[in-house]
Amino acid sequence: MTLFRYLAALLLVVTAVTALPAIAQDEAKVATVAASLTQASAELQAIDDATPAARDDKARQALRDRAQVVQTTAADAVRTLTPEMALVQARVAELGAATPGVVEAPEIRQQRKLLAQSQSAIDSAIKRAKLIGIEAKQQIDDIGAAEAEELGQQLSENTGSPLSPTLWAAIVDHLPRDTARLTRFANVEVRQFGARFDTRAGTGLLVGMLAALVLIVPLRRWLHGVGRRYAASHTPGGRLRRSAYALWLVVIGTALPGFAAWAIVASLRWGGLVSPAWSRFGAIFVGISWFCAFVSSLGGALLLRTQPTWRLLPIGDAAAQALRPYSWMAAALIFFGQLLIATNLLIGVSAPASSAANAVVALLHIVLLGAILVTLGRLRAAALPDPSKPARNTLLAIVATLVWLILIVALGAGLIGYVNLALKVATWLVWGAIVGASLYLMMTFTDDACRTLLSSGNRLGRSANSGFGVDNKTVDQIGVLLSAVLRLLLIMLAVGAVMAPFGAGVGSVFELFGTVASGITIGQVTISPGAVLRSIAVLFVALAIMRGLQHWLVNSYLPTTAMDAGAQNSVTMVARYAGIIAAVLWSLGALGIGMEKLAVVLGALSVGIGFGLQAITQNFVSGLILLAERPVKIGDLVRIGNMEGDVKRINVRSTEIQVADRSTLIVPNSELITKTIQNMTLAAPIGRIQLQFSVPLEEDLDAVRTMLFAAFAEKHEVLDDPESKVFIDSIDAGRAKFNCFAYVASPRDAYPIRSELLFTLLRQFREAGIEVGSTATKMELIGALPGSPITDQNSGQNSDQNADQNRA
C-alpha cells in the first residue's frame, strides 16, 4: 500500500509539472479576452454618452452598429472562455479533493492554487462578458425605443389641415423667407458653375452626358437582346428561362440608369462645377435615380408588354398594357417627391411649406394607389366568366379591401392635419408593393434555379448520381429543400424591408430570429436551430458511413463467405438497423441529448410503447427473431393458410411473399412467429410428386406398375434418391387404386413435372387399352313413383336388395 501511495504521488507531481505550461497559456488567453472586454465596456459607455445627442436616423444607426459590435465581442468572449472553464474544471477533477490530514507535495499545492486562480479569473470574465452583452442589448433596445418615440411624435404631430386657411396664411407669411433661401441655394451653385466652367470642365460634362445617353439607350437595348438570346439558347427550358430573363432585365434596368446619373454627377464634380452645398444634393439625386430605375425596370420585367411569351406573371396582354404605365408613374412620383422633400431639408424651408409639400406628395401617392386598385378591380371584373355573378372572396379581394381602408384613413388623417402620418402610410404602401414585387421575382427565380439545377435530369444531378451514388429522388428533394431555405431567407429579408420605414429594418428582424436561434432550454437541454442543423448534418454523415459499410458488406465481404442468400440478407439487415440506431444515437448526442437523458426519455415512452405501439413493437421483435433464428429465409417456399409463395424480403416489421399470381402478400412478422406455417424448403429443399388413379382389377396391374417406373425413369428431373414408390392404396368396387410418389430437386418443379408425367402415362395407358379413372356409378330407382299401384312384397324385397347393393 505504501508503494502505491508513492506511485500515485509521483504521478500527481508529473501531472502538475506538465500542466503548468498549459495553465500559463490559459492565463494569457484569459488576459487577452479580459483586455477586449475592458475595451468593449469603454466603447459601451461612449455609446451611452453619445445616444442623447443622436437626433437623426444616420447617427442612431451608427450607434446601433457600434453596440452590435460590442455585443458580438461579448458573445465571442463567452464562447472562447467556456471551453477554458471546462478544461480547468476537468483538471481540478483530476486532482480530486484534498485529503484531510495528508500533506501534499508543494507542486500539487501550487497547481491547486493556480487552478483556483484560473477558475476564478475565467468565471469572472465569463460573468463580465455576459453582463456586457446584456447591457449592449439594452443599449440597442434603447436606441430603437428612441427612434420609435421620435417616429411616434412625428406621426402624432398635427401640422395643420391643408383645408384650413391658417396653413395657407402661414405659407404666405413665410414665402419671402423661403424664396430667399431657395434663391441663395440656387445662386451658390450658379456662381460655382460660372466661376469654374471652362473648356476642361465643359468637355468632362459633355463626356458624362454622352456616357449617360449611351448607357440609357443603345447599350440598354443591346443588353436586352443579349439576355434574351442567351436565355433562349443556354438556359434550361421551363420557367427558369423566363425568371432569369426577368431578373436580367431588372439588373440592367437598374444599373444603367443609375450609372448614367452617377456619370453626370461625377463629371460635374470632376470639373469642380458642384458647390459643397450641392454635393449632398448630387448624392441624393444619384441614390433616388438608382431606386427609381429599379422600380421602373421591376414593373417592366414582370409585365413585359411586348413579349407575352416571356412574361412571368400569369396575366393577359390587356392587364399588362393597363398596368405598365403605373410603374412609370410610381417611379416618377418617387423621384420628384423624394427629391422635393430632400431639397426642403437641404434648404431649410419653413414648417408650413414643408407640411404643404408633404401633403401634396402624400395626396399623389394616395391617388396613384387608388387608381391602381380601380384598374385591378376592372381587370378582375373583366376576367370573370359570368359578370352577372359576384366574384369569389379571394385573397386579392381581401388585400384590395384592406388597402382601400388604409388609403381612406391616410387621406382622412392628411385632411385633418396629420400630414406626416398620411405621407408615411402612403409611401409605406408603395414601398410594400415594391418589396412584394421584388420578393415574387426573387422567390420565383430561386425556386426555378434550385429545382432546375438540382434536378435528376440536369447535368449536376446526373453527376451527383453517378459520382456520389445519390439517388435521383434524393437529388430532387435536395433541390426542393434548398429552395425552401433560400425562400425563407428572402421572406425574412422582405419582412425587414417592409418594416424599415417604421424603424425596424432588416437588422431588427434578423435580431428577432437570432433571439429564437439562441435556443430553447428544456430542462438541462438547450435546443437551437444551430444544434438541430448540426444534428441533421451528423445524422447524414453517419447514415452515409453506414451505407458505405453496408455496400462493402454486401458486395465485397459476404460474397466471399459460405453463407447462402438468406443468411447474407439476415446479416445485412441486422447491420443496417444497427447502423441506423447508432446514427440516431450519434445525432442525438450532437443535439445535446446524452445517453442518460435518452434513457429517461425512453423510460417515459415505455408506457406509451407498451400500450399504443404494442403491435408495432411485437412485429419489430418478431422481425429480429426471424433474422436471428431464420425459421423463414429469403428464397423459401412457404404456405400460410391457403396461400403459397416464395419469400422475397424480410423487413423488421413485415415479410413480403410473392404468390403464384405474381402479387405480393405482406405478412406481419408476428404471424410467422406465433402461428403455424409450412416451410417446404427449410429442412430438405426437394419436391414430392404424387399421382393417384384407379384401374379395373381385370387389367395387368404389374404392367401398370412397370409403366409407372419406366415413366419415372425417363424423366431426368426425377431423383434416384429418394427412390420412386408405387403403391396400391385400396381395392374398391372392382378397381385398384394406385398411389405413386416421386421426388424432384425443388418443390417448385413438382407441379410442372407432375403434369408432364400425367400426359405421358395417359397416352401410354390409352395405347395399351388400360382404362384409367374413377369407379363407375350405377343409379336405380328405389320404390314406386307417386300415383303408381302398390307393388307387391317381392318387388319391395327386390328394391331393398338393390338399395343395399347400391349403398355397398
Coordinates of C-alpha atoms in Angstrom, one line a residue, residues 83-351:
P83 CA -14.2 25.6 -23.1
E84 CA -11.3 27.0 -21.0
M85 CA -13.5 26.8 -17.9
A86 CA -14.4 23.2 -18.8
L87 CA -10.7 22.3 -19.1
V88 CA -9.9 23.9 -15.8
Q89 CA -12.7 22.1 -14.1
A90 CA -11.5 18.8 -15.6
R91 CA -8.0 19.4 -14.2
V92 CA -9.5 20.2 -10.8
A93 CA -11.5 16.9 -11.0
E94 CA -8.3 15.1 -11.9
L95 CA -6.6 16.3 -8.8
G96 CA -9.5 15.5 -6.6
A97 CA -10.4 16.8 -3.2
A98 CA -7.5 17.4 -0.7
T99 CA -7.4 14.6 1.9
P100 CA -7.6 15.9 5.4
G101 CA -4.5 15.3 7.5
V102 CA -2.4 14.4 4.4
V103 CA 0.4 16.8 3.5
E104 CA 0.5 17.2 -0.3
A105 CA 3.6 17.8 -2.4
P106 CA 4.5 21.5 -3.0
E107 CA 3.9 21.1 -6.7
I108 CA 0.4 19.8 -6.0
R109 CA -0.4 22.7 -3.7
Q110 CA 1.0 25.1 -6.3
Q111 CA -1.2 23.6 -9.0
R112 CA -4.3 23.7 -6.9
K113 CA -3.6 27.4 -6.2
L114 CA -3.1 28.2 -9.9
L115 CA -6.1 26.3 -10.9
A116 CA -8.2 28.1 -8.3
Q117 CA -7.0 31.4 -9.5
S118 CA -7.5 30.5 -13.1
Q119 CA -11.0 29.2 -12.4
S120 CA -11.9 32.4 -10.5
A121 CA -10.5 34.6 -13.3
I122 CA -12.3 32.7 -16.1
D123 CA -15.6 32.7 -14.1
S124 CA -15.3 36.4 -13.5
A125 CA -14.5 37.1 -17.2
I126 CA -17.5 35.0 -18.3
K127 CA -19.9 36.8 -16.0
R128 CA -18.5 40.1 -17.1
A129 CA -18.9 39.2 -20.8
K130 CA -22.5 38.1 -20.2
L131 CA -23.2 41.4 -18.4
I132 CA -21.6 43.5 -21.2
G133 CA -23.7 41.5 -23.7
I134 CA -26.9 42.2 -21.8
E135 CA -26.0 45.9 -21.5
A136 CA -25.3 46.1 -25.2
K137 CA -28.6 44.5 -26.0
Q138 CA -30.3 47.0 -23.7
Q139 CA -28.5 49.9 -25.4
I140 CA -29.7 48.7 -28.8
D141 CA -33.2 48.4 -27.5
D142 CA -33.0 52.0 -26.1
I143 CA -31.8 53.3 -29.5
G144 CA -34.8 51.5 -31.1
A145 CA -37.1 52.9 -28.5
A146 CA -35.8 56.4 -29.1
E147 CA -36.4 56.0 -32.8
A148 CA -39.9 54.7 -32.2
E149 CA -40.7 57.5 -29.8
E150 CA -39.5 60.1 -32.3
L151 CA -41.4 58.5 -35.1
G152 CA -44.5 58.4 -32.9
Q153 CA -44.1 62.1 -32.2
Q154 CA -43.8 62.9 -35.8
L155 CA -46.8 60.9 -36.8
S156 CA -48.9 62.3 -34.0
E157 CA -48.0 65.9 -34.8
N158 CA -50.8 68.0 -36.2
T159 CA -49.2 70.4 -38.7
G160 CA -52.4 71.9 -39.8
S161 CA -55.1 70.8 -42.2
P162 CA -54.5 71.6 -45.9
L163 CA -58.1 72.7 -46.0
S164 CA -57.5 75.3 -43.2
P165 CA -56.9 78.9 -44.3
T166 CA -54.5 79.1 -41.3
L167 CA -51.9 76.8 -43.0
W168 CA -52.0 78.8 -46.3
A169 CA -51.8 82.0 -44.4
A170 CA -48.7 80.8 -42.7
I171 CA -47.2 79.6 -46.0
V172 CA -47.8 83.1 -47.5
D173 CA -46.2 84.7 -44.4
H174 CA -43.1 82.6 -44.8
L175 CA -43.0 82.8 -48.5
P176 CA -40.5 85.6 -48.8
R177 CA -38.0 83.9 -46.4
D178 CA -38.4 80.5 -48.2
T179 CA -38.0 82.2 -51.5
A180 CA -34.8 83.9 -50.3
R181 CA -33.4 80.6 -49.0
L182 CA -34.2 78.9 -52.3
T183 CA -32.6 81.8 -54.3
R184 CA -29.4 81.7 -52.1
F185 CA -29.2 77.9 -52.6
A186 CA -29.5 78.2 -56.3
N187 CA -27.2 81.2 -56.6
V188 CA -24.5 79.3 -54.8
E189 CA -24.5 76.6 -57.5
V190 CA -24.8 79.2 -60.3
R191 CA -21.8 81.1 -59.1
Q192 CA -19.8 77.9 -58.6
F193 CA -20.8 76.8 -62.1
G194 CA -20.0 80.1 -63.7
A195 CA -16.7 80.5 -61.9
R196 CA -15.3 77.0 -62.6
F197 CA -16.7 76.3 -66.1
D198 CA -14.1 76.2 -68.8
T199 CA -13.1 74.0 -71.7
R200 CA -11.9 71.2 -69.5
A201 CA -15.0 71.2 -67.3
G202 CA -17.2 71.5 -70.4
T203 CA -15.5 68.6 -72.0
G204 CA -15.9 66.5 -68.9
L205 CA -19.6 67.4 -68.6
L206 CA -20.2 66.6 -72.3
V207 CA -18.4 63.2 -71.9
G208 CA -20.5 62.4 -68.8
M209 CA -23.8 63.3 -70.6
L210 CA -22.8 61.3 -73.7
A211 CA -21.9 58.3 -71.5
A212 CA -25.2 58.6 -69.7
L213 CA -27.0 58.7 -73.1
V214 CA -25.2 55.6 -74.3
L215 CA -25.9 53.8 -71.1
I216 CA -29.6 54.5 -71.2
V217 CA -30.5 54.0 -74.9
P218 CA -28.2 51.8 -77.2
L219 CA -26.4 49.8 -74.5
R220 CA -29.6 49.0 -72.7
R221 CA -31.3 47.8 -75.9
W222 CA -28.3 45.7 -76.8
L223 CA -28.1 44.1 -73.4
H224 CA -31.8 43.3 -73.6
G225 CA -31.2 41.4 -76.8
V226 CA -28.1 39.6 -75.5
G227 CA -30.0 38.5 -72.4
R228 CA -33.0 37.2 -74.4
R229 CA -30.7 35.3 -76.9
Y230 CA -28.6 33.8 -74.1
A231 CA -31.7 32.8 -72.1
A232 CA -33.2 31.1 -75.2
S233 CA -30.1 29.2 -76.2
H234 CA -28.3 28.4 -72.9
T235 CA -30.8 28.5 -70.1
P236 CA -32.8 25.2 -69.5
G237 CA -36.3 25.2 -70.7
G238 CA -39.2 25.9 -68.4
R239 CA -39.9 28.8 -66.1
L240 CA -36.3 29.3 -65.2
R241 CA -35.7 30.8 -68.6
R242 CA -38.4 33.5 -68.0
S243 CA -37.4 34.2 -64.4
A244 CA -33.7 34.5 -65.3
Y245 CA -34.6 36.9 -68.2
A246 CA -36.8 39.0 -65.9
L247 CA -34.0 39.2 -63.3
W248 CA -31.6 40.2 -66.0
L249 CA -33.9 43.0 -67.2
V250 CA -34.2 44.3 -63.6
V251 CA -30.4 44.2 -63.2
I252 CA -29.6 46.1 -66.3
G253 CA -32.6 48.3 -66.0
T254 CA -31.4 49.4 -62.6
A255 CA -27.7 49.6 -63.2
L256 CA -27.6 51.5 -66.5
P257 CA -29.8 54.5 -65.5
G258 CA -28.1 54.6 -62.1
F259 CA -24.6 54.7 -63.7
A260 CA -25.9 57.3 -66.1
A261 CA -27.0 59.6 -63.2
W262 CA -23.7 58.9 -61.5
A263 CA -21.7 59.7 -64.7
I264 CA -23.4 63.1 -64.9
V265 CA -22.8 64.0 -61.3
A266 CA -19.3 62.6 -61.4
S267 CA -18.5 64.7 -64.5
L268 CA -19.8 67.8 -62.7
R269 CA -17.7 67.1 -59.6
W270 CA -14.6 66.3 -61.7
G271 CA -14.8 69.7 -63.3
G272 CA -15.4 71.4 -60.0
L273 CA -18.8 72.6 -61.1
V274 CA -20.6 71.4 -57.9
S275 CA -20.5 73.5 -54.8
P276 CA -20.2 72.0 -51.4
A277 CA -23.8 72.9 -50.7
W278 CA -24.9 71.0 -53.8
S279 CA -22.7 68.0 -53.2
R280 CA -25.2 66.4 -50.9
F281 CA -28.0 67.1 -53.4
G282 CA -26.0 65.3 -56.1
A283 CA -25.6 62.2 -53.9
I284 CA -29.3 62.2 -53.1
F285 CA -30.0 62.6 -56.9
V286 CA -27.9 59.6 -57.7
G287 CA -29.4 57.5 -55.0
I288 CA -33.0 58.4 -56.0
S289 CA -32.1 57.7 -59.6
W290 CA -30.9 54.2 -58.8
F291 CA -34.1 53.4 -56.8
C292 CA -36.5 54.8 -59.4
A293 CA -34.7 52.9 -62.2
F294 CA -35.2 49.8 -60.1
V295 CA -38.9 50.5 -59.7
S296 CA -39.4 51.1 -63.4
S297 CA -37.4 48.1 -64.5
L298 CA -39.1 45.8 -62.0
G299 CA -42.5 46.7 -63.4
G300 CA -41.3 46.2 -66.9
A301 CA -39.7 42.9 -66.2
L302 CA -42.8 41.5 -64.5
L303 CA -45.3 42.8 -67.1
L304 CA -43.3 42.6 -70.4
R305 CA -46.0 44.2 -72.6
T306 CA -44.3 43.4 -75.9
Q307 CA -43.1 39.9 -75.0
P308 CA -46.0 37.9 -73.7
T309 CA -44.3 34.6 -74.1
W310 CA -41.6 35.7 -71.7
R311 CA -44.0 37.2 -69.2
L312 CA -43.5 35.8 -65.7
L313 CA -46.8 37.0 -64.2
P314 CA -49.9 34.9 -65.1
I315 CA -51.8 37.8 -66.6
G316 CA -53.1 38.6 -70.1
D317 CA -51.9 41.2 -72.5
A318 CA -54.7 43.6 -71.7
A319 CA -53.7 43.6 -68.0
A320 CA -50.1 44.1 -68.8
Q321 CA -50.9 47.0 -71.1
A322 CA -53.1 48.6 -68.4
L323 CA -50.7 48.2 -65.5
R324 CA -47.4 49.1 -67.2
P325 CA -47.9 53.0 -67.1
Y326 CA -48.4 52.8 -63.3
S327 CA -44.8 51.6 -62.8
W328 CA -43.6 54.7 -64.7
M329 CA -45.9 56.9 -62.7
A330 CA -44.7 55.3 -59.4
A331 CA -41.0 55.8 -60.4
A332 CA -41.7 59.4 -61.4
L333 CA -43.6 60.2 -58.3
I334 CA -40.9 58.7 -56.1
F335 CA -38.2 60.6 -57.9
F336 CA -39.8 64.0 -57.8
G337 CA -41.5 63.5 -54.4
Q338 CA -38.3 62.4 -52.6
L339 CA -36.2 65.0 -54.4
L340 CA -38.7 67.7 -53.2
I341 CA -38.6 66.5 -49.6
A342 CA -34.8 66.3 -49.7
T343 CA -34.5 69.8 -51.2
N344 CA -36.7 71.2 -48.5
L345 CA -34.5 69.7 -45.8
L346 CA -31.3 71.0 -47.5
I347 CA -32.7 74.5 -48.0
G348 CA -34.3 74.6 -44.6
V349 CA -37.7 75.8 -45.7
S350 CA -40.3 76.8 -43.1
A351 CA -42.5 74.2 -41.4

